[in-house]
XYZ file of C-alpha atoms in Angstrom:
683
model
C -5.960 -15.819 34.571
C -3.118 -14.746 32.341
C -2.401 -17.526 29.886
C 0.178 -16.875 27.198
C 0.685 -20.213 25.458
C 0.939 -20.111 21.675
C -2.587 -19.968 20.321
C -4.232 -19.206 23.664
C -6.279 -16.119 24.388
C -4.858 -14.644 27.568
C -7.306 -12.482 29.496
C -5.475 -10.089 31.752
C -8.539 -9.273 33.817
C -11.518 -11.134 35.204
C -13.872 -8.577 36.746
C -15.776 -6.766 33.999
C -18.826 -4.665 33.493
C -21.661 -5.874 31.272
C -19.932 -4.317 28.257
C -16.617 -6.016 28.882
C -14.899 -3.084 30.578
C -12.152 -4.507 32.810
C -11.771 -3.142 36.320
C -8.709 -2.282 38.380
C -5.516 -0.460 37.499
C -2.085 -2.081 37.070
C 0.201 0.669 38.364
C 2.150 -1.180 41.020
C 5.125 -1.956 38.751
C 5.683 1.691 37.754
C 7.512 4.449 39.600
C 5.941 7.783 40.503
C 8.045 9.421 37.803
C 6.842 7.000 35.152
C 3.216 7.491 36.156
C 3.591 11.275 36.037
C 5.192 11.009 32.616
C 2.319 8.882 31.356
C -0.213 11.291 32.867
C 1.328 14.159 30.914
C 1.395 12.042 27.749
C -2.303 11.227 28.138
C -3.155 14.856 28.782
C -1.596 16.049 25.517
C -4.007 14.355 23.063
C -6.958 14.992 25.385
C -6.215 18.723 25.484
C -5.607 18.920 21.740
C -8.875 17.139 21.003
C -10.884 19.445 23.222
C -9.482 22.387 21.289
C -10.187 20.703 17.944
C -13.776 19.985 18.882
C -14.255 23.654 19.725
C -12.792 24.635 16.352
C -15.092 22.147 14.636
C -18.139 23.744 16.268
C -16.847 27.156 15.189
C -16.530 26.033 11.569
C -12.737 26.355 11.629
C -12.173 22.624 11.096
C -13.923 20.395 8.551
C -13.840 16.984 10.233
C -12.511 15.264 13.329
C -12.405 11.654 14.481
C -12.292 11.789 18.244
C -10.261 9.460 20.408
C -11.403 10.975 23.705
C -11.599 8.163 26.237
C -9.339 5.888 24.191
C -6.041 7.736 24.651
C -4.508 5.079 26.908
C -4.136 2.663 24.002
C -2.333 4.998 21.596
C -0.165 6.468 24.337
C 0.499 3.181 26.115
C 1.469 1.167 23.049
C 3.821 3.883 21.813
C 5.298 4.457 25.272
C 6.036 0.739 25.649
C 7.935 0.395 22.383
C 11.426 1.516 21.430
C 11.785 4.656 19.327
C 13.052 2.533 16.420
C 9.999 0.286 16.439
C 7.348 0.930 13.821
C 3.857 2.104 14.723
C 0.999 2.175 12.214
C -1.853 4.174 13.827
C -5.426 4.836 12.764
C -7.512 8.003 12.600
C -8.311 8.038 16.329
C -4.722 7.613 17.535
C -3.491 11.178 17.998
C -1.634 9.956 21.080
C 0.709 7.878 18.939
C 2.004 10.973 17.166
C 2.325 13.097 20.289
C 3.970 10.348 22.329
C 6.498 9.623 19.569
C 7.585 13.270 19.707
C 6.424 14.490 16.314
C 6.866 18.251 15.819
C 3.586 19.599 17.206
C 3.627 22.822 15.209
C 3.912 20.920 11.951
C 1.379 18.362 13.157
C -1.170 21.097 13.794
C -0.530 22.590 10.358
C -1.186 19.130 8.929
C -4.420 18.637 10.877
C -5.681 22.088 9.878
C -4.757 21.632 6.211
C -2.162 24.383 6.121
C 1.025 24.738 4.116
C 4.109 23.006 5.520
C 2.064 20.202 7.033
C 3.333 16.702 6.447
C 1.285 16.325 3.256
C 1.340 19.997 2.145
C -2.459 19.911 2.008
C -2.636 16.814 -0.185
C -4.215 14.608 2.450
C -5.890 15.156 5.767
C -5.378 14.389 9.448
C -3.362 11.193 9.902
C -3.213 9.898 6.327
C 0.553 10.256 6.232
C 3.716 8.939 7.759
C 7.066 10.153 8.962
C 9.872 7.673 8.474
C 12.082 9.712 10.799
C 9.751 8.773 13.664
C 9.018 5.279 12.327
C 5.339 6.103 11.880
C 3.192 5.002 8.922
C -0.297 6.446 8.864
C -3.508 4.939 7.618
C -5.575 5.202 4.491
C -9.353 5.296 4.714
C -9.646 1.686 3.553
C -9.512 0.168 7.004
C -7.145 -2.706 7.628
C -4.949 -1.881 4.627
C -1.901 -1.005 6.721
C -1.918 -4.313 8.601
C 0.045 -6.165 5.859
C 2.405 -3.171 5.663
C 3.359 -3.893 9.269
C 4.341 -7.401 8.184
C 6.705 -5.953 5.591
C 8.246 -3.535 8.079
C 8.749 -6.355 10.585
C 10.313 -8.527 7.889
C 12.623 -5.663 6.920
C 13.812 -5.482 10.521
C 14.537 -9.189 10.517
C 16.444 -9.005 7.226
C 18.398 -5.993 8.484
C 19.125 -7.655 11.818
C 17.660 -4.730 13.780
C 15.112 -6.728 15.801
C 12.481 -4.032 15.281
C 8.856 -4.604 16.198
C 5.908 -3.275 14.180
C 2.639 -2.422 15.953
C -0.378 -1.932 13.687
C -3.685 -0.480 14.920
C -7.194 -1.302 13.807
C -10.691 -1.218 15.227
C -12.768 -4.263 16.047
C -15.028 -3.556 13.073
C -12.180 -3.551 10.576
C -11.038 -6.988 11.736
C -13.682 -8.315 9.344
C -11.621 -6.953 6.439
C -9.659 -9.439 4.345
C -6.422 -7.479 4.707
C -6.502 -7.998 8.462
C -6.869 -11.746 8.068
C -4.132 -11.901 5.423
C -1.763 -9.866 7.581
C -2.327 -11.901 10.731
C -1.994 -15.182 8.898
C 1.213 -14.115 7.135
C 2.780 -12.799 10.342
C 2.008 -16.041 12.129
C 3.320 -18.226 9.303
C 6.553 -16.241 9.070
C 6.752 -15.659 12.861
C 7.162 -11.949 12.294
C 7.652 -9.496 15.189
C 4.264 -7.809 14.782
C 1.801 -6.605 17.411
C -1.738 -6.416 16.075
C -3.499 -3.753 18.134
C -7.285 -4.041 18.069
C -9.152 -1.175 19.746
C -12.517 -2.670 20.631
C -14.712 0.313 21.452
C -17.936 -1.602 20.936
C -19.107 -0.024 17.686
C -18.006 0.035 14.057
C -19.518 3.449 13.333
C -23.052 2.538 14.498
C -22.945 -1.264 14.253
C -22.363 -2.976 17.608
C -19.790 -5.724 17.995
C -22.494 -8.387 18.263
C -23.375 -7.639 14.624
C -19.720 -7.552 13.547
C -18.491 -10.974 14.677
C -19.818 -14.048 16.448
C -16.864 -14.894 18.690
C -16.858 -13.590 22.250
C -13.681 -11.559 21.725
C -11.609 -10.647 18.683
C -8.567 -12.072 20.473
C -10.237 -15.500 20.452
C -9.258 -15.676 16.791
C -5.572 -15.821 17.737
C -5.719 -19.555 18.287
C -6.751 -20.018 14.662
C -3.726 -18.103 13.454
C -1.350 -19.852 15.851
C -0.391 -16.754 17.801
C -0.858 -15.430 21.333
C -3.981 -13.376 21.937
C -4.717 -11.192 24.953
C -7.702 -9.143 26.034
C -6.509 -6.056 27.888
C -8.037 -3.165 29.805
C -7.657 -0.465 27.176
C -8.544 2.353 29.575
C -5.685 1.527 31.931
C -2.503 2.930 30.440
C -0.376 0.818 32.778
C -2.115 -2.355 31.605
C -1.612 -1.280 28.008
C 2.098 -0.651 28.538
C 2.567 -3.947 30.361
C 0.762 -6.022 27.709
C 2.608 -4.285 24.878
C 5.990 -4.833 26.487
C 5.147 -8.479 26.977
C 4.173 -8.816 23.306
C 7.294 -6.949 22.181
C 9.503 -9.232 24.251
C 7.926 -12.282 22.629
C 8.369 -10.730 19.202
C 12.042 -9.887 19.715
C 12.778 -13.375 21.029
C 11.466 -14.910 17.803
C 8.139 -16.161 19.152
C 6.143 -14.330 16.504
C 3.166 -11.952 16.541
C 0.596 -11.160 19.218
C -3.016 -10.068 18.898
C -3.802 -7.520 21.619
C -7.456 -6.651 21.972
C -7.856 -3.511 24.063
C -11.327 -3.028 25.505
C -12.376 0.618 25.487
C -15.255 2.884 24.526
C -15.794 5.710 22.063
C -17.148 8.671 24.020
C -17.900 10.678 20.858
C -19.415 9.710 17.507
C -17.515 7.870 14.806
C -16.883 11.406 13.676
C -18.651 14.405 15.120
C -21.481 14.737 12.607
C -22.553 11.108 13.059
C -23.614 11.659 16.684
C -24.156 8.936 19.295
C -27.947 8.480 19.417
C -27.588 4.767 18.662
C -25.581 4.142 21.874
C -27.448 3.360 25.155
C -26.956 6.221 27.621
C -25.978 3.886 30.446
C -22.840 2.877 28.568
C -21.592 6.452 28.642
C -22.195 6.522 32.380
C -20.354 3.252 32.929
C -17.369 4.145 30.789
C -17.093 7.725 32.017
C -16.147 6.227 35.380
C -13.304 4.426 33.612
C -11.769 7.494 31.962
C -8.049 6.736 31.522
C -6.872 10.170 32.634
C -9.041 10.144 35.755
C -7.986 6.613 36.661
C -4.311 7.408 36.391
C -4.759 10.575 38.439
C -6.528 8.531 41.129
C -3.527 6.216 41.315
C -1.124 9.157 41.565
C -3.248 10.811 44.207
C -3.413 7.581 46.195
C 0.388 7.408 46.125
C 0.705 11.034 47.143
C 2.536 11.806 43.908
C 0.011 14.337 42.585
C -2.862 16.253 44.140
C -5.736 18.160 42.579
C -3.946 21.492 42.645
C -0.847 19.987 41.051
C -2.938 18.294 38.385
C -4.809 21.478 37.536
C -1.580 23.434 37.302
C -0.002 20.881 34.927
C -3.090 20.866 32.739
C -3.324 24.668 32.660
C 0.296 25.044 31.552
C -0.183 22.371 28.906
C -3.415 23.914 27.636
C -1.854 27.358 27.264
C 1.099 25.976 25.308
C -1.028 23.844 22.993
C -3.643 26.516 22.349
C -0.910 28.939 21.360
C 0.540 26.437 18.905
C -2.853 25.536 17.441
C -3.868 29.169 17.043
C -0.582 29.877 15.267
C -1.178 26.945 12.927
C -4.719 28.180 12.215
C -3.436 31.451 10.740
C -0.606 29.783 8.828
C -0.840 30.201 5.026
C -3.009 27.747 3.127
C -1.284 25.541 0.540
C -0.478 26.929 -2.874
C 1.150 25.168 -5.793
C 1.416 24.880 -9.549
C 0.397 22.096 -11.932
C 4.080 21.475 -12.639
C 4.910 20.991 -8.970
C 1.929 18.723 -8.353
C 2.728 16.554 -11.349
C 6.395 16.531 -10.417
C 5.659 14.958 -7.039
C 3.568 12.055 -8.327
C 6.628 9.824 -8.759
C 9.582 9.589 -6.414
C 12.701 11.092 -7.983
C 15.279 8.553 -9.013
C 17.938 8.060 -6.345
C 20.191 5.772 -8.358
C 22.268 6.693 -11.408
C 21.236 5.220 -14.737
C 23.429 2.199 -15.288
C 24.427 0.888 -18.702
C 27.142 -1.641 -17.876
C 27.326 -3.685 -21.068
C 28.737 -7.194 -20.804
C 30.973 -8.913 -23.303
C 28.330 -10.766 -25.254
C 24.798 -10.925 -26.584
C 23.058 -14.256 -26.366
C 19.902 -15.390 -28.116
C 17.555 -15.691 -25.149
C 13.930 -16.612 -24.615
C 11.570 -13.976 -23.221
C 11.025 -15.930 -19.979
C 14.718 -16.579 -19.485
C 15.435 -12.871 -19.960
C 13.063 -12.089 -17.090
C 14.766 -14.708 -14.929
C 18.200 -13.355 -15.798
C 17.160 -9.791 -14.950
C 16.020 -10.849 -11.485
C 19.125 -12.956 -10.914
C 21.369 -10.079 -12.026
C 19.594 -7.653 -9.703
C 19.687 -10.003 -6.725
C 23.391 -10.662 -7.159
C 24.066 -6.951 -7.437
C 21.730 -5.670 -4.710
C 20.913 -7.456 -1.412
C 17.866 -5.197 -0.952
C 16.038 -7.012 -3.769
C 13.614 -9.514 -2.220
C 11.100 -11.753 -4.018
C 7.582 -12.452 -2.710
C 4.960 -14.679 -4.290
C 3.038 -17.913 -4.316
C 5.118 -21.030 -5.052
C 8.184 -19.047 -6.107
C 10.677 -20.832 -3.847
C 11.481 -24.522 -4.433
C 8.757 -24.852 -7.075
C 10.149 -21.917 -9.037
C 6.893 -20.082 -9.671
C 3.869 -20.848 -11.829
C 5.932 -20.351 -15.010
C 9.315 -21.404 -13.527
C 10.809 -17.911 -13.629
C 12.579 -18.384 -10.272
C 13.894 -21.936 -10.554
C 17.156 -22.225 -8.610
C 16.727 -18.934 -6.776
C 16.249 -20.476 -3.337
C 19.480 -22.428 -3.712
C 21.410 -19.292 -4.665
C 19.747 -16.585 -2.551
C 18.066 -18.449 0.308
C 14.513 -18.539 1.619
C 14.871 -15.196 3.437
C 15.056 -13.386 0.079
C 12.931 -15.784 -2.007
C 9.762 -16.043 0.036
C 6.724 -18.201 -0.600
C 3.609 -16.383 0.529
C 0.209 -17.844 1.319
C -2.488 -17.139 -1.263
C -2.697 -13.439 -0.411
C -2.295 -10.996 -3.280
C -3.329 -8.029 -1.147
C -1.257 -9.161 1.809
C 1.814 -9.760 -0.349
C 1.610 -6.319 -1.978
C 1.004 -4.707 1.416
C 4.042 -6.495 2.840
C 6.069 -5.294 -0.153
C 5.045 -1.725 0.702
C 6.388 -2.214 4.221
C 9.664 -3.632 2.907
C 10.042 -0.696 0.518
C 9.431 1.855 3.280
C 12.452 0.440 5.099
C 14.844 0.463 2.168
C 14.187 -2.787 0.298
C 13.279 -3.236 -3.364
C 10.724 -6.046 -3.376
C 9.433 -7.846 -6.453
C 5.996 -9.419 -6.100
C 5.154 -12.213 -8.525
C 1.490 -12.825 -9.230
C 0.681 -16.278 -10.576
C -1.606 -14.680 -13.155
C -2.305 -11.031 -13.841
C -6.029 -11.720 -13.434
C -5.458 -12.251 -9.693
C -4.267 -8.679 -9.293
C -7.886 -7.733 -8.678
C -7.493 -9.253 -5.201
C -4.737 -6.710 -4.505
C -6.352 -3.765 -6.282
C -6.878 -1.635 -3.173
C -3.264 -1.918 -2.047
C -2.051 -0.839 -5.487
C -4.355 2.028 -6.365
C -5.011 3.526 -2.925
C -1.745 2.937 -1.101
C 1.157 1.934 -3.319
C 0.475 4.486 -6.064
C -0.472 7.460 -3.878
C 2.053 7.384 -1.047
C 4.832 9.458 -2.581
C 2.504 12.199 -3.769
C 0.723 12.336 -0.405
C 3.656 12.320 2.011
C 6.865 11.860 0.080
C 7.888 8.268 0.802
C 9.386 6.373 -2.118
C 7.996 2.882 -2.767
C 10.274 1.013 -5.200
C 8.008 -2.009 -5.635
C 7.802 -4.093 -8.816
C 4.713 -6.235 -9.432
C 5.215 -8.915 -12.079
C 1.920 -9.860 -13.703
C 1.685 -12.603 -16.368
C -1.094 -11.511 -18.729
C -2.670 -12.147 -22.107
C -4.505 -14.642 -24.256
C -3.672 -16.995 -27.048
C -2.959 -19.936 -24.752
C -6.485 -21.273 -24.232
C -6.427 -20.457 -20.530
C -9.954 -19.043 -20.334
C -11.553 -16.029 -18.667
C -9.620 -15.987 -15.374
C -6.082 -16.620 -16.630
C -5.918 -14.597 -19.853
C -7.030 -11.035 -19.204
C -5.128 -7.952 -20.298
C -5.241 -5.661 -17.289
C -3.493 -2.486 -18.411
C -6.785 -0.626 -18.838
C -7.514 -1.118 -15.131
C -4.382 0.794 -14.127
C -3.779 3.394 -16.836
C -5.805 5.918 -14.823
C -3.891 5.376 -11.559
C -1.602 8.339 -10.919
C 1.661 7.304 -9.287
C 1.949 3.823 -10.812
C 4.193 3.152 -13.799
C 3.148 0.441 -16.248
C 5.415 -1.344 -18.738
C 4.716 -4.110 -21.281
C 7.767 -5.538 -23.087
C 7.394 -7.502 -26.310
C 10.967 -8.784 -26.809
C 13.410 -10.647 -24.623
C 15.884 -7.760 -24.675
C 13.212 -5.310 -23.589
C 11.885 -7.740 -20.992
C 15.300 -7.847 -19.355
C 16.094 -4.168 -19.775
C 12.720 -2.890 -18.573
C 12.751 -5.166 -15.533
C 16.216 -3.994 -14.489
C 15.078 -0.405 -14.975
C 11.917 -1.044 -12.954
C 13.958 -2.477 -10.087
C 16.195 0.598 -10.098
C 13.226 2.994 -10.252
C 12.055 4.563 -6.988
C 8.408 4.555 -8.095
C 6.167 1.476 -8.114
C 6.083 -0.341 -11.452
C 3.496 -2.772 -12.775
C 5.438 -5.080 -15.092
C 3.165 -6.835 -17.604
C 4.680 -9.948 -19.161
C 2.721 -11.707 -21.884
C 2.482 -15.451 -21.240
C 2.325 -16.349 -24.922
C 5.741 -14.785 -25.423
C 7.490 -16.716 -22.640
C 8.746 -19.597 -24.757
C 7.894 -18.423 -28.284
C 9.997 -15.255 -28.517
C 13.794 -15.239 -28.566
C 16.203 -12.487 -29.531
C 19.733 -11.296 -28.724
C 19.990 -10.060 -25.146
C 23.058 -8.231 -23.830
C 24.710 -9.341 -20.628
C 25.564 -6.916 -17.840
C 23.343 -4.215 -16.407
C 21.704 -2.842 -19.550
C 18.399 -1.063 -19.018
C 15.601 0.236 -21.221
C 14.290 3.666 -20.157
C 10.697 3.630 -18.955
C 8.605 5.873 -21.207
C 10.682 5.246 -24.347
C 9.046 3.687 -27.400
C 10.889 2.117 -30.349
C 10.119 2.014 -34.039
C 10.110 -1.696 -34.808
C 9.384 -1.341 -38.513
C 9.695 1.925 -40.438
C 6.935 2.782 -42.901
C 5.340 5.570 -44.936
C 1.596 4.983 -45.311
C 0.288 4.418 -41.787
C 1.402 3.986 -38.200
C 0.399 1.113 -35.954
C 0.875 1.885 -32.267
C 0.917 -1.228 -30.121
C 2.654 -3.042 -27.260
C 3.176 -6.409 -25.628
C 1.633 -9.456 -27.279
C 0.390 -7.686 -30.422
C 3.695 -6.166 -31.551
C 4.788 -9.191 -33.579
C 1.251 -9.539 -34.926
C 1.522 -5.979 -36.237
C 4.961 -6.582 -37.768
C 3.852 -9.787 -39.503
C 0.754 -8.072 -40.881
C 2.793 -5.083 -42.071
C 5.175 -7.426 -43.899
C 2.193 -9.075 -45.579
C 0.806 -5.704 -46.698
C 4.205 -4.633 -48.025
C 3.867 -7.227 -50.778
C 0.978 -5.133 -52.092
C 2.878 -1.864 -51.777
C 1.334 -0.772 -48.469
C 4.148 0.412 -46.197
C 3.145 0.410 -42.504
C 5.251 1.728 -39.635
C 5.004 -0.208 -36.347
C 5.751 1.380 -32.986
C 6.233 -0.700 -29.858
C 5.355 1.549 -26.917
C 7.107 -0.714 -24.387
C 5.842 1.605 -21.621
C 2.229 2.644 -21.136
C 2.502 4.912 -18.097
C 4.281 7.093 -18.984
C 4.140 6.551 -22.741
C 6.289 8.106 -25.436
C 3.928 10.686 -26.934
C 6.583 12.442 -29.010
C 7.725 9.332 -30.896
C 4.141 8.422 -31.745
C 3.115 11.932 -32.809
C 6.246 12.325 -34.945
C 5.479 9.062 -36.716
C 1.845 9.895 -37.360
C 2.827 13.342 -38.627
C 4.952 11.574 -41.268
C 2.508 8.804 -42.221
C -0.783 10.755 -41.802
C -2.674 7.697 -40.598
C -2.818 5.880 -37.274
C -4.238 2.633 -35.940
C -3.939 1.759 -32.248
C -3.818 -1.982 -31.621
C -4.083 -3.881 -28.359
C -5.237 -7.292 -27.164
C -7.596 -5.949 -24.503
C -11.225 -5.140 -25.404
C -11.727 -1.827 -27.180
C -14.182 -0.178 -24.795
C -12.260 1.503 -21.987
C -8.984 0.168 -23.347
C -5.711 2.054 -23.105
C -5.876 2.622 -26.848
C -8.502 5.296 -26.273
C -5.909 7.414 -24.461
C -3.449 7.037 -27.336
C -6.054 7.779 -29.982
C -7.285 10.901 -28.206
C -3.752 12.249 -27.763
C -2.839 11.612 -31.402
C -6.037 13.317 -32.540
C -5.192 16.378 -30.445
C -1.482 16.594 -31.228
C -1.433 15.518 -34.907
C -4.873 16.630 -36.053
C -3.756 18.678 -39.046
C -1.479 15.895 -40.300
C -4.189 13.249 -40.331
C -5.714 12.093 -43.623
C -8.181 9.820 -41.836
C -9.609 9.465 -38.329
C -7.496 7.561 -35.828
C -8.681 3.959 -35.640
C -8.705 1.559 -32.686
C -8.602 -2.212 -32.904
C -8.858 -4.481 -29.900
C -10.566 -7.598 -28.676
C -14.316 -8.008 -28.736
C -16.103 -6.547 -25.743
C -16.594 -9.970 -24.195
C -14.779 -11.869 -21.466
C -11.974 -13.853 -23.054
C -13.297 -17.339 -23.884
C -11.642 -20.723 -23.386
C -12.136 -22.672 -26.615
C -9.405 -21.977 -29.192
C -11.853 -21.089 -31.955
C -13.742 -18.650 -29.725
C -10.523 -17.132 -28.390
C -9.307 -16.474 -31.935
C -12.628 -14.819 -32.693
C -12.274 -12.674 -29.552
C -8.725 -11.479 -30.226
C -8.039 -8.727 -32.807
C -5.209 -10.511 -34.630
C -7.205 -11.895 -37.544
C -8.955 -8.565 -38.107
C -5.820 -6.424 -38.296
C -5.032 -6.787 -42.017
C -8.509 -5.734 -43.106
C -8.482 -2.830 -40.664
C -5.178 -1.536 -42.013
C -6.262 -1.873 -45.633
C -9.426 0.039 -44.837
C -7.423 2.760 -43.044
C -4.973 3.166 -45.904
C -7.793 3.355 -48.447
C -9.603 6.062 -46.501
C-alpha cells in the first residue's frame, strides 16, 4: 500500500525482514545514466569513510561517526532536491556534503581539523554549514536543527522562492522536545519541510523498542496532521522517489512530510563504542541489503555496468580521494591569536550606523517606546519578522504589538504555539536566509525552555563557521509586580557567560527605543531585557526617526563625587532616588546606567570609580552568581589603587523571588540601598 492522505502513514513497502528492512529495489523509473550517477555518488562517501576508518586506527584521526550502510539516505535525499533547497544533515550524513558538491579538499581539511577548513579548527566534522551550498550542519544536541529547518522554509515562503528544507535526525532523537516542536510548528504553518528520520534501530546502544512505543516513528505523523511514510532507506531509488514526492507536496502548499527511512548502522555509534550490544544476525541480514551492492545488482541486471567496470570506477575514485585526503592530512594545523579569536565571536556589522533624527521628541512610556521601535523597524525593513505567543490579534502578553497584524499582516506577525525553543530555532533559520526576526517571550522566565537554542546554537554559530544571526529576543523580566517565582526572575546572570550573545537592559523609554533599533540593526544575536515594572511607570522624551543607542555604551545618570553606583534596568531609578536622598546629608553619589551588559562599558565605569574612589554594584538579581560579580572584579583589577574601600555588591536575597508583596520587598535590594551606601561612604 502507498497511502498519502493528510495524516496517514504511507508504507512504501510490504515485504520486510524481522527488523523492518524493506525488500526490493525501485529502479524502474530511472535511466541507466541516472543509476550510474547515483552509484558514483554512493561510492564517494563509502570510499572516504573507509579511508577515515583506517586513519582512525592509525591514530591520525580522533573520532569518526560512520554512516557506512546508510549512504543511500544522505545521497538520495540530496540528489532528489534542487540545489537551492536547504539540507540540514547530521553527523552520519557525509553523503549530503559530497552530493551537494562541497569542495572536497576543504571538506577534508575540516574533517581532519586543519587550517582553512570550514571552521578553521573551531569545531569538528560536520558541526558547520555553508550557505553557498544551502547546507546547515548539526550541533551535538540532537534535534536542535529541526526548528531551524522551519525558519528556513518560512524564509523561502516569505521570499517567494518555493524552497524546501530537509532536516535529518535519528529515530532516537525524535524523543527530543525540539523535534516535536519543529514538527508541530511546520504542520500548523504548513511549511515546506521534509523531516528525515534515519531509523537504524539503535540510539547509541538503546534499541528502538526502548525509545518509543509506536510501531514506526512515521505513525506519529497523523498526530501532527502531516503525511508520514516509511521508506526503504537502503534503496537509493526509493529514497529519491519518496523525497521527490514529499518535495512536490511541499512546493504545492500541502505542508511537511515525515519520512522514516529504515536502515541499519553497520559500525558503532562512533568507533570506540563498538557493536557488542547488537545481535550478530542483524549484521548478516543487513549486509545483504547494502545500498551500493543493491544498486550495482540493478545496473548489472540491466547490462549497464559489469564487475570489471565497477571495479575500475571504484579504483579511479579511490586514488583521487586518497590523494586529496593525504594532502589534507599534511596541511598546516590552525594557528591564531587571542585578538583574532575574540574578533570573530560577533558578526561584523553590515549596516551603517543610522542616526536619522525626526522633528520632535515626545514624552513616551517605556512600553510604547518598545512598540514604536518595532513599528519603525518593520516599516523601514521588510526583513523584520515577529514571532511569539499571542502577539498577533491579541497584541502580546503586555500589548506591545497591538495593531501590528492590521498594518503588517500575519505573514510578518506570527503567532507561534507554546514553543520557546522551537520559536528561537525558527528565528535562527530565518536569520540564516537574510531575515531579522524578533522573538517575543511572554515572560523572561520562560527563556529556560529555549536555553539550548540560545547558548549552543544562536550564540556560537558565527564564531564556529561565520554565519551571521541577527536575532533579537525580547524578554520581559523583573520583580516588583507581585508576579511570583515564575514571572519575575532577572535572567541576565544566566547569559553573561555566553560568548557570542549580546545582552542589553534599558532603564528609560529613550534607551528602550534606541537600544532596540540598534539591536535590530546588529548582525549578532541580542538578548533584550525589558523590565515589566517600567512598562507603564516610566516616561521620558523620546526622539522620533531612526535614533539608536550604541550597544556597550553606558551613561552617567547622576554625577557625584563620593561614590559610584553601577547599575542597570529596574534599579537605575532606585539608585537615583536614593542618591538624591543622601545628597540632603552632603553625600554625593554618582549613578551609572550600564544599559548594556554584554559588552559593558568598562572605561566609563573605571573612570568614574577612579574619581570617586568608592564603588557599589547594584542589581535586582540575587547576589550569588549575579552579573555584579563581573563588574566588581573588573573594577577591583582596573581601579585598585584608586579605591578607598572594597567594592561592594548589593542584590536580591539568595532566594527565589516570592509572591506576597511584603516578602517580595524583603527579597529585593531596594530598601537596603541607602544603608549600604552610607556604610560604603563611611568606610
